[in-house]
Amino acid sequence: MGMVSASTLRKWQYLLGIVLIVVVGIHLAFRWPSYEGSITYSAAISHIQAWDFAYAAVLYILLYAALTHGLIGLRTLLLELWHWRYARVTVDAALIVIGGVVVAIVGGTIALTGTILALIH
């Protein structure tokens, strides 16, 4: 018996796939009309200085939805390969730890970068 049923995770996987499609579309809309112009240093700094809430929200949703979607997909693949007695619990626990570490590292990096950029400008 696993921590979460497979059907519940499959529903989350589908929902996150839809969220990713929508959020990637919104993210690309922020780059309109010129992708090259939108990735320049001055454009990035202007987003950070204005702290465009919508832009930041899109990036956070994209980041965490992609992470969760990927970890659920990896879980499915690993459980297809491994059929030993405690595989489900071991894989679930390992992926929860990996996800937590990635969230902590990325969240800390975003906070640190925002603080540094705020101090610079």
mmCIF file of N, CA and C in Angstrom:
data_model
loop_
_atom_site.group_PDB
_atom_site.id
_atom_site.type_symbol
_atom_site.label_atom_id
_atom_site.label_comp_id
_atom_site.label_asym_id
_atom_site.label_seq_id
_atom_site.Cartn_x
_atom_site.Cartn_y
_atom_site.Cartn_z
ATOM 1 N N MET A 1 0.851 -1.174 0.000
ATOM 2 C CA MET A 1 0.000 0.000 0.000
ATOM 3 C C MET A 1 0.895 1.235 0.000
ATOM 4 N N GLY A 2 0.640 2.142 -0.928
ATOM 5 C CA GLY A 2 1.464 3.326 -1.058
ATOM 6 C C GLY A 2 0.946 4.478 -0.213
ATOM 7 N N MET A 3 1.680 5.579 -0.273
ATOM 8 C CA MET A 3 1.297 6.761 0.481
ATOM 9 C C MET A 3 0.082 7.458 -0.152
ATOM 10 N N VAL A 4 0.029 7.470 -1.481
ATOM 11 C CA VAL A 4 -1.063 8.091 -2.219
ATOM 12 C C VAL A 4 -1.472 7.115 -3.317
ATOM 13 N N SER A 5 -2.749 7.020 -3.592
ATOM 14 C CA SER A 5 -3.183 6.074 -4.611
ATOM 15 C C SER A 5 -2.726 6.524 -5.995
ATOM 16 N N ALA A 6 -2.538 5.550 -6.877
ATOM 17 C CA ALA A 6 -2.057 5.833 -8.227
ATOM 18 C C ALA A 6 -3.059 6.675 -9.010
ATOM 19 N N SER A 7 -4.353 6.443 -8.802
ATOM 20 C CA SER A 7 -5.348 7.216 -9.549
ATOM 21 C C SER A 7 -5.321 8.693 -9.137
ATOM 22 N N THR A 8 -5.086 8.966 -7.868
ATOM 23 C CA THR A 8 -4.984 10.356 -7.408
ATOM 24 C C THR A 8 -3.761 11.033 -8.020
ATOM 25 N N LEU A 9 -2.636 10.328 -8.039
ATOM 26 C CA LEU A 9 -1.430 10.897 -8.645
ATOM 27 C C LEU A 9 -1.609 11.101 -10.140
ATOM 28 N N ARG A 10 -2.310 10.197 -10.794
ATOM 29 C CA ARG A 10 -2.556 10.358 -12.235
ATOM 30 C C ARG A 10 -3.401 11.600 -12.489
ATOM 31 N N LYS A 11 -4.402 11.851 -11.656
ATOM 32 C CA LYS A 11 -5.214 13.068 -11.802
ATOM 33 C C LYS A 11 -4.362 14.312 -11.610
ATOM 34 N N TRP A 12 -3.489 14.289 -10.596
ATOM 35 C CA TRP A 12 -2.589 15.420 -10.370
ATOM 36 C C TRP A 12 -1.646 15.599 -11.562
ATOM 37 N N GLN A 13 -1.175 14.478 -12.116
ATOM 38 C CA GLN A 13 -0.268 14.542 -13.258
ATOM 39 C C GLN A 13 -0.957 15.209 -14.449
ATOM 40 N N TYR A 14 -2.184 14.838 -14.737
ATOM 41 C CA TYR A 14 -2.935 15.448 -15.835
ATOM 42 C C TYR A 14 -3.201 16.925 -15.559
ATOM 43 N N LEU A 15 -3.613 17.235 -14.343
ATOM 44 C CA LEU A 15 -3.889 18.621 -13.981
ATOM 45 C C LEU A 15 -2.630 19.477 -14.108
ATOM 46 N N LEU A 16 -1.508 18.961 -13.627
ATOM 47 C CA LEU A 16 -0.257 19.717 -13.730
ATOM 48 C C LEU A 16 0.186 19.869 -15.180
ATOM 49 N N GLY A 17 -0.087 18.886 -16.013
ATOM 50 C CA GLY A 17 0.223 19.008 -17.438
ATOM 51 C C GLY A 17 -0.551 20.154 -18.072
ATOM 52 N N ILE A 18 -1.828 20.262 -17.727
ATOM 53 C CA ILE A 18 -2.652 21.363 -18.236
ATOM 54 C C ILE A 18 -2.148 22.700 -17.701
ATOM 55 N N VAL A 19 -1.830 22.741 -16.413
ATOM 56 C CA VAL A 19 -1.301 23.975 -15.801
ATOM 57 C C VAL A 19 -0.010 24.389 -16.496
ATOM 58 N N LEU A 20 0.874 23.431 -16.774
ATOM 59 C CA LEU A 20 2.137 23.751 -17.438
ATOM 60 C C LEU A 20 1.910 24.330 -18.831
ATOM 61 N N ILE A 21 0.980 23.759 -19.580
ATOM 62 C CA ILE A 21 0.698 24.281 -20.920
ATOM 63 C C ILE A 21 0.207 25.722 -20.842
ATOM 64 N N VAL A 22 -0.713 25.993 -19.928
ATOM 65 C CA VAL A 22 -1.266 27.347 -19.778
ATOM 66 C C VAL A 22 -0.185 28.320 -19.311
ATOM 67 N N VAL A 23 0.597 27.930 -18.309
ATOM 68 C CA VAL A 23 1.591 28.841 -17.734
ATOM 69 C C VAL A 23 2.748 29.081 -18.706
ATOM 70 N N VAL A 24 3.136 28.076 -19.466
ATOM 71 C CA VAL A 24 4.183 28.298 -20.474
ATOM 72 C C VAL A 24 3.678 29.280 -21.531
ATOM 73 N N GLY A 25 2.406 29.166 -21.906
ATOM 74 C CA GLY A 25 1.829 30.135 -22.836
ATOM 75 C C GLY A 25 1.859 31.548 -22.284
ATOM 76 N N ILE A 26 1.506 31.700 -21.008
ATOM 77 C CA ILE A 26 1.546 33.023 -20.379
ATOM 78 C C ILE A 26 2.985 33.528 -20.294
ATOM 79 N N HIS A 27 3.900 32.641 -19.941
ATOM 80 C CA HIS A 27 5.316 33.010 -19.852
ATOM 81 C C HIS A 27 5.827 33.500 -21.208
ATOM 82 N N LEU A 28 5.448 32.814 -22.273
ATOM 83 C CA LEU A 28 5.879 33.243 -23.603
ATOM 84 C C LEU A 28 5.213 34.560 -24.004
ATOM 85 N N ALA A 29 4.007 34.799 -23.512
ATOM 86 C CA ALA A 29 3.330 36.064 -23.805
ATOM 87 C C ALA A 29 4.087 37.244 -23.204
ATOM 88 N N PHE A 30 4.739 37.036 -22.061
ATOM 89 C CA PHE A 30 5.557 38.095 -21.465
ATOM 90 C C PHE A 30 6.750 38.439 -22.356
ATOM 91 N N ARG A 31 7.126 37.505 -23.207
ATOM 92 C CA ARG A 31 8.284 37.709 -24.086
ATOM 93 C C ARG A 31 7.907 38.392 -25.398
ATOM 94 N N TRP A 32 6.650 38.655 -25.598
ATOM 95 C CA TRP A 32 6.167 39.228 -26.844
ATOM 96 C C TRP A 32 6.519 40.702 -26.914
ATOM 97 N N PRO A 33 6.860 41.301 -27.991
ATOM 98 C CA PRO A 33 7.016 40.798 -29.347
ATOM 99 C C PRO A 33 8.436 40.351 -29.652
ATOM 100 N N SER A 34 9.398 40.626 -28.775
ATOM 101 C CA SER A 34 10.783 40.292 -29.086
ATOM 102 C C SER A 34 11.388 39.459 -27.969
ATOM 103 N N TYR A 35 11.685 38.204 -28.253
ATOM 104 C CA TYR A 35 12.313 37.352 -27.250
ATOM 105 C C TYR A 35 13.712 37.858 -26.916
ATOM 106 N N GLU A 36 14.461 38.240 -27.932
ATOM 107 C CA GLU A 36 15.832 38.715 -27.704
ATOM 108 C C GLU A 36 15.857 39.959 -26.823
ATOM 109 N N GLY A 37 14.898 40.838 -27.034
ATOM 110 C CA GLY A 37 14.821 42.046 -26.216
ATOM 111 C C GLY A 37 14.377 41.765 -24.789
ATOM 112 N N SER A 38 13.585 40.705 -24.610
ATOM 113 C CA SER A 38 13.045 40.419 -23.280
ATOM 114 C C SER A 38 14.038 39.715 -22.369
ATOM 115 N N ILE A 39 15.119 39.175 -22.930
ATOM 116 C CA ILE A 39 16.081 38.462 -22.081
ATOM 117 C C ILE A 39 17.357 39.270 -21.846
ATOM 118 N N THR A 40 17.338 40.520 -22.208
ATOM 119 C CA THR A 40 18.502 41.362 -21.944
ATOM 120 C C THR A 40 18.582 41.670 -20.450
ATOM 121 N N TYR A 41 19.732 42.094 -20.036
ATOM 122 C CA TYR A 41 19.947 42.421 -18.628
ATOM 123 C C TYR A 41 19.017 43.532 -18.172
ATOM 124 N N SER A 42 18.871 44.560 -18.997
ATOM 125 C CA SER A 42 18.029 45.693 -18.599
ATOM 126 C C SER A 42 16.559 45.278 -18.470
ATOM 127 N N ALA A 43 16.090 44.386 -19.338
ATOM 128 C CA ALA A 43 14.700 43.919 -19.242
ATOM 129 C C ALA A 43 14.496 43.094 -17.979
ATOM 130 N N ALA A 44 15.471 42.229 -17.682
ATOM 131 C CA ALA A 44 15.363 41.410 -16.467
ATOM 132 C C ALA A 44 15.377 42.280 -15.219
ATOM 133 N N ILE A 45 16.252 43.268 -15.184
ATOM 134 C CA ILE A 45 16.329 44.173 -14.038
ATOM 135 C C ILE A 45 15.047 44.982 -13.896
ATOM 136 N N SER A 46 14.465 45.411 -15.012
ATOM 137 C CA SER A 46 13.229 46.184 -14.912
ATOM 138 C C SER A 46 12.093 45.346 -14.340
ATOM 139 N N HIS A 47 12.044 44.049 -14.685
ATOM 140 C CA HIS A 47 11.039 43.161 -14.090
ATOM 141 C C HIS A 47 11.264 43.020 -12.592
ATOM 142 N N ILE A 48 12.523 42.876 -12.206
ATOM 143 C CA ILE A 48 12.833 42.684 -10.789
ATOM 144 C C ILE A 48 12.565 43.963 -10.005
ATOM 145 N N GLN A 49 12.986 45.113 -10.557
ATOM 146 C CA GLN A 49 12.772 46.370 -9.855
ATOM 147 C C GLN A 49 11.294 46.695 -9.714
ATOM 148 N N ALA A 50 10.528 46.419 -10.744
ATOM 149 C CA ALA A 50 9.092 46.668 -10.677
ATOM 150 C C ALA A 50 8.413 45.586 -9.847
ATOM 151 N N TRP A 51 9.103 44.460 -9.684
ATOM 152 C CA TRP A 51 8.588 43.270 -9.014
ATOM 153 C C TRP A 51 7.172 42.988 -9.508
ATOM 154 N N ASP A 52 7.130 42.834 -10.804
ATOM 155 C CA ASP A 52 5.882 42.538 -11.489
ATOM 156 C C ASP A 52 5.309 41.245 -10.903
ATOM 157 N N PHE A 53 4.263 41.393 -10.094
ATOM 158 C CA PHE A 53 3.704 40.262 -9.363
ATOM 159 C C PHE A 53 3.238 39.157 -10.296
ATOM 160 N N ALA A 54 2.600 39.526 -11.383
ATOM 161 C CA ALA A 54 2.097 38.506 -12.321
ATOM 162 C C ALA A 54 3.249 37.723 -12.925
ATOM 163 N N TYR A 55 4.319 38.418 -13.297
ATOM 164 C CA TYR A 55 5.480 37.752 -13.881
ATOM 165 C C TYR A 55 6.121 36.808 -12.868
ATOM 166 N N ALA A 56 6.278 37.251 -11.637
ATOM 167 C CA ALA A 56 6.863 36.402 -10.604
ATOM 168 C C ALA A 56 5.966 35.208 -10.312
ATOM 169 N N ALA A 57 4.662 35.411 -10.256
ATOM 170 C CA ALA A 57 3.732 34.313 -9.990
ATOM 171 C C ALA A 57 3.799 33.267 -11.094
ATOM 172 N N VAL A 58 3.874 33.712 -12.344
ATOM 173 C CA VAL A 58 3.978 32.774 -13.460
ATOM 174 C C VAL A 58 5.254 31.949 -13.345
ATOM 175 N N LEU A 59 6.358 32.591 -13.007
ATOM 176 C CA LEU A 59 7.618 31.856 -12.882
ATOM 177 C C LEU A 59 7.577 30.843 -11.736
ATOM 178 N N TYR A 60 7.014 31.230 -10.597
ATOM 179 C CA TYR A 60 6.913 30.302 -9.470
ATOM 180 C C TYR A 60 5.991 29.131 -9.787
ATOM 181 N N ILE A 61 4.851 29.412 -10.401
ATOM 182 C CA ILE A 61 3.928 28.327 -10.759
ATOM 183 C C ILE A 61 4.591 27.399 -11.761
ATOM 184 N N LEU A 62 5.270 27.976 -12.738
ATOM 185 C CA LEU A 62 5.970 27.170 -13.740
ATOM 186 C C LEU A 62 7.029 26.292 -13.085
ATOM 187 N N LEU A 63 7.798 26.866 -12.197
ATOM 188 C CA LEU A 63 8.860 26.132 -11.526
ATOM 189 C C LEU A 63 8.327 24.966 -10.700
ATOM 190 N N TYR A 64 7.379 25.226 -9.832
ATOM 191 C CA TYR A 64 6.909 24.192 -8.925
ATOM 192 C C TYR A 64 5.990 23.184 -9.612
ATOM 193 N N ALA A 65 5.227 23.614 -10.612
ATOM 194 C CA ALA A 65 4.402 22.662 -11.361
ATOM 195 C C ALA A 65 5.283 21.731 -12.180
ATOM 196 N N ALA A 66 6.336 22.263 -12.792
ATOM 197 C CA ALA A 66 7.249 21.418 -13.567
ATOM 198 C C ALA A 66 7.988 20.435 -12.657
ATOM 199 N N LEU A 67 8.409 20.890 -11.487
ATOM 200 C CA LEU A 67 9.088 20.005 -10.544
ATOM 201 C C LEU A 67 8.170 18.870 -10.103
ATOM 202 N N THR A 68 6.951 19.202 -9.702
ATOM 203 C CA THR A 68 6.017 18.185 -9.238
ATOM 204 C C THR A 68 5.633 17.244 -10.364
ATOM 205 N N HIS A 69 5.371 17.773 -11.538
ATOM 206 C CA HIS A 69 5.013 16.953 -12.696
ATOM 207 C C HIS A 69 6.154 15.980 -13.022
ATOM 208 N N GLY A 70 7.372 16.479 -12.996
ATOM 209 C CA GLY A 70 8.526 15.632 -13.278
ATOM 210 C C GLY A 70 8.737 14.555 -12.234
ATOM 211 N N LEU A 71 8.568 14.909 -10.956
ATOM 212 C CA LEU A 71 8.759 13.912 -9.899
ATOM 213 C C LEU A 71 7.686 12.825 -9.939
ATOM 214 N N ILE A 72 6.459 13.198 -10.259
ATOM 215 C CA ILE A 72 5.402 12.180 -10.374
ATOM 216 C C ILE A 72 5.693 11.267 -11.566
ATOM 217 N N GLY A 73 6.156 11.833 -12.663
ATOM 218 C CA GLY A 73 6.533 11.023 -13.821
ATOM 219 C C GLY A 73 7.695 10.100 -13.516
ATOM 220 N N LEU A 74 8.693 10.608 -12.803
ATOM 221 C CA LEU A 74 9.836 9.774 -12.407
ATOM 222 C C LEU A 74 9.398 8.650 -11.484
ATOM 223 N N ARG A 75 8.475 8.944 -10.584
ATOM 224 C CA ARG A 75 7.941 7.921 -9.680
ATOM 225 C C ARG A 75 7.279 6.801 -10.475
ATOM 226 N N THR A 76 6.478 7.186 -11.456
ATOM 227 C CA THR A 76 5.810 6.187 -12.290
ATOM 228 C C THR A 76 6.823 5.307 -13.012
ATOM 229 N N LEU A 77 7.855 5.930 -13.576
ATOM 230 C CA LEU A 77 8.880 5.157 -14.276
ATOM 231 C C LEU A 77 9.628 4.213 -13.343
ATOM 232 N N LEU A 78 10.003 4.711 -12.174
ATOM 233 C CA LEU A 78 10.747 3.869 -11.236
ATOM 234 C C LEU A 78 9.907 2.692 -10.740
ATOM 235 N N LEU A 79 8.632 2.929 -10.501
ATOM 236 C CA LEU A 79 7.779 1.836 -10.028
ATOM 237 C C LEU A 79 7.473 0.836 -11.131
ATOM 238 N N GLU A 80 7.617 1.231 -12.392
ATOM 239 C CA GLU A 80 7.504 0.272 -13.492
ATOM 240 C C GLU A 80 8.717 -0.646 -13.531
ATOM 241 N N LEU A 81 9.865 -0.120 -13.094
ATOM 242 C CA LEU A 81 11.097 -0.906 -13.121
ATOM 243 C C LEU A 81 11.256 -1.802 -11.889
ATOM 244 N N TRP A 82 10.858 -1.305 -10.738
ATOM 245 C CA TRP A 82 11.095 -2.005 -9.477
ATOM 246 C C TRP A 82 9.797 -2.565 -8.919
ATOM 247 N N HIS A 83 9.835 -3.852 -8.583
ATOM 248 C CA HIS A 83 8.636 -4.516 -8.056
ATOM 249 C C HIS A 83 8.909 -5.212 -6.725
ATOM 250 N N TRP A 84 9.953 -4.826 -6.029
ATOM 251 C CA TRP A 84 10.235 -5.478 -4.760
ATOM 252 C C TRP A 84 9.302 -4.968 -3.686
ATOM 253 N N ARG A 85 9.368 -5.588 -2.543
ATOM 254 C CA ARG A 85 8.353 -5.414 -1.509
ATOM 255 C C ARG A 85 8.133 -3.964 -1.062
ATOM 256 N N TYR A 86 9.190 -3.245 -0.789
ATOM 257 C CA TYR A 86 9.059 -1.882 -0.267
ATOM 258 C C TYR A 86 9.422 -0.820 -1.311
ATOM 259 N N ALA A 87 9.302 -1.158 -2.569
ATOM 260 C CA ALA A 87 9.684 -0.219 -3.636
ATOM 261 C C ALA A 87 8.841 1.039 -3.595
ATOM 262 N N ARG A 88 7.544 0.896 -3.435
ATOM 263 C CA ARG A 88 6.649 2.054 -3.480
ATOM 264 C C ARG A 88 6.956 3.032 -2.340
ATOM 265 N N VAL A 89 7.119 2.525 -1.145
ATOM 266 C CA VAL A 89 7.402 3.400 -0.001
ATOM 267 C C VAL A 89 8.781 4.033 -0.140
ATOM 268 N N THR A 90 9.750 3.255 -0.590
ATOM 269 C CA THR A 90 11.109 3.772 -0.745
ATOM 270 C C THR A 90 11.161 4.865 -1.813
ATOM 271 N N VAL A 91 10.543 4.613 -2.956
ATOM 272 C CA VAL A 91 10.541 5.592 -4.041
ATOM 273 C C VAL A 91 9.794 6.852 -3.608
ATOM 274 N N ASP A 92 8.633 6.687 -2.971
ATOM 275 C CA ASP A 92 7.873 7.852 -2.507
ATOM 276 C C ASP A 92 8.689 8.691 -1.531
ATOM 277 N N ALA A 93 9.301 8.034 -0.550
ATOM 278 C CA ALA A 93 10.083 8.770 0.447
ATOM 279 C C ALA A 93 11.282 9.468 -0.195
ATOM 280 N N ALA A 94 11.983 8.770 -1.099
ATOM 281 C CA ALA A 94 13.157 9.359 -1.745
ATOM 282 C C ALA A 94 12.768 10.573 -2.592
ATOM 283 N N LEU A 95 11.667 10.472 -3.316
ATOM 284 C CA LEU A 95 11.255 11.584 -4.165
ATOM 285 C C LEU A 95 10.726 12.763 -3.359
ATOM 286 N N ILE A 96 10.109 12.486 -2.227
ATOM 287 C CA ILE A 96 9.675 13.576 -1.351
ATOM 288 C C ILE A 96 10.892 14.326 -0.808
ATOM 289 N N VAL A 97 11.920 13.592 -0.418
ATOM 290 C CA VAL A 97 13.147 14.223 0.080
ATOM 291 C C VAL A 97 13.824 15.015 -1.038
ATOM 292 N N ILE A 98 13.944 14.421 -2.223
ATOM 293 C CA ILE A 98 14.572 15.110 -3.352
ATOM 294 C C ILE A 98 13.788 16.372 -3.708
ATOM 295 N N GLY A 99 12.464 16.266 -3.766
ATOM 296 C CA GLY A 99 11.633 17.435 -4.058
ATOM 297 C C GLY A 99 11.800 18.523 -3.018
ATOM 298 N N GLY A 100 11.847 18.145 -1.750
ATOM 299 C CA GLY A 100 12.044 19.125 -0.677
ATOM 300 C C GLY A 100 13.385 19.822 -0.775
ATOM 301 N N VAL A 101 14.428 19.061 -1.094
ATOM 302 C CA VAL A 101 15.758 19.653 -1.237
ATOM 303 C C VAL A 101 15.791 20.622 -2.416
ATOM 304 N N VAL A 102 15.204 20.228 -3.540
ATOM 305 C CA VAL A 102 15.185 21.103 -4.712
ATOM 306 C C VAL A 102 14.401 22.376 -4.419
ATOM 307 N N VAL A 103 13.256 22.253 -3.754
ATOM 308 C CA VAL A 103 12.458 23.438 -3.401
ATOM 309 C C VAL A 103 13.260 24.355 -2.480
ATOM 310 N N ALA A 104 13.955 23.786 -1.502
ATOM 311 C CA ALA A 104 14.751 24.601 -0.580
ATOM 312 C C ALA A 104 15.892 25.308 -1.302
ATOM 313 N N ILE A 105 16.572 24.586 -2.192
ATOM 314 C CA ILE A 105 17.697 25.184 -2.916
ATOM 315 C C ILE A 105 17.207 26.277 -3.859
ATOM 316 N N VAL A 106 16.177 25.974 -4.629
ATOM 317 C CA VAL A 106 15.671 26.958 -5.594
ATOM 318 C C VAL A 106 15.050 28.151 -4.882
ATOM 319 N N GLY A 107 14.247 27.902 -3.851
ATOM 320 C CA GLY A 107 13.652 29.004 -3.102
ATOM 321 C C GLY A 107 14.702 29.878 -2.452
ATOM 322 N N GLY A 108 15.735 29.263 -1.895
ATOM 323 C CA GLY A 108 16.826 30.027 -1.296
ATOM 324 C C GLY A 108 17.610 30.818 -2.323
ATOM 325 N N THR A 109 17.827 30.221 -3.481
ATOM 326 C CA THR A 109 18.548 30.922 -4.542
ATOM 327 C C THR A 109 17.756 32.115 -5.042
ATOM 328 N N ILE A 110 16.446 31.935 -5.214
ATOM 329 C CA ILE A 110 15.602 33.048 -5.663
ATOM 330 C C ILE A 110 15.603 34.166 -4.627
ATOM 331 N N ALA A 111 15.474 33.807 -3.363
ATOM 332 C CA ALA A 111 15.471 34.819 -2.300
ATOM 333 C C ALA A 111 16.811 35.538 -2.232
ATOM 334 N N LEU A 112 17.908 34.783 -2.319
ATOM 335 C CA LEU A 112 19.235 35.379 -2.256
ATOM 336 C C LEU A 112 19.481 36.289 -3.450
ATOM 337 N N THR A 113 19.117 35.825 -4.647
ATOM 338 C CA THR A 113 19.308 36.631 -5.842
ATOM 339 C C THR A 113 18.495 37.912 -5.784
ATOM 340 N N GLY A 114 17.240 37.812 -5.336
ATOM 341 C CA GLY A 114 16.402 39.000 -5.201
ATOM 342 C C GLY A 114 16.967 39.989 -4.212
ATOM 343 N N THR A 115 17.511 39.494 -3.109
ATOM 344 C CA THR A 115 18.121 40.371 -2.116
ATOM 345 C C THR A 115 19.362 41.057 -2.651
ATOM 346 N N ILE A 116 20.202 40.297 -3.339
ATOM 347 C CA ILE A 116 21.421 40.870 -3.905
ATOM 348 C C ILE A 116 21.075 41.931 -4.935
ATOM 349 N N LEU A 117 20.139 41.626 -5.828
ATOM 350 C CA LEU A 117 19.760 42.603 -6.848
ATOM 351 C C LEU A 117 19.114 43.843 -6.239
ATOM 352 N N ALA A 118 18.355 43.644 -5.166
ATOM 353 C CA ALA A 118 17.747 44.794 -4.494
ATOM 354 C C ALA A 118 18.826 45.681 -3.855
ATOM 355 N N LEU A 119 19.876 45.070 -3.314
ATOM 356 C CA LEU A 119 20.952 45.840 -2.712
ATOM 357 C C LEU A 119 21.789 46.555 -3.756
ATOM 358 N N ILE A 120 21.945 45.939 -4.922
ATOM 359 C CA ILE A 120 22.758 46.542 -5.976
ATOM 360 C C ILE A 120 22.080 47.784 -6.535
ATOM 361 N N HIS A 121 20.758 47.704 -6.698
ATOM 362 C CA HIS A 121 20.049 48.813 -7.364
ATOM 363 C C HIS A 121 19.286 49.600 -6.398
#
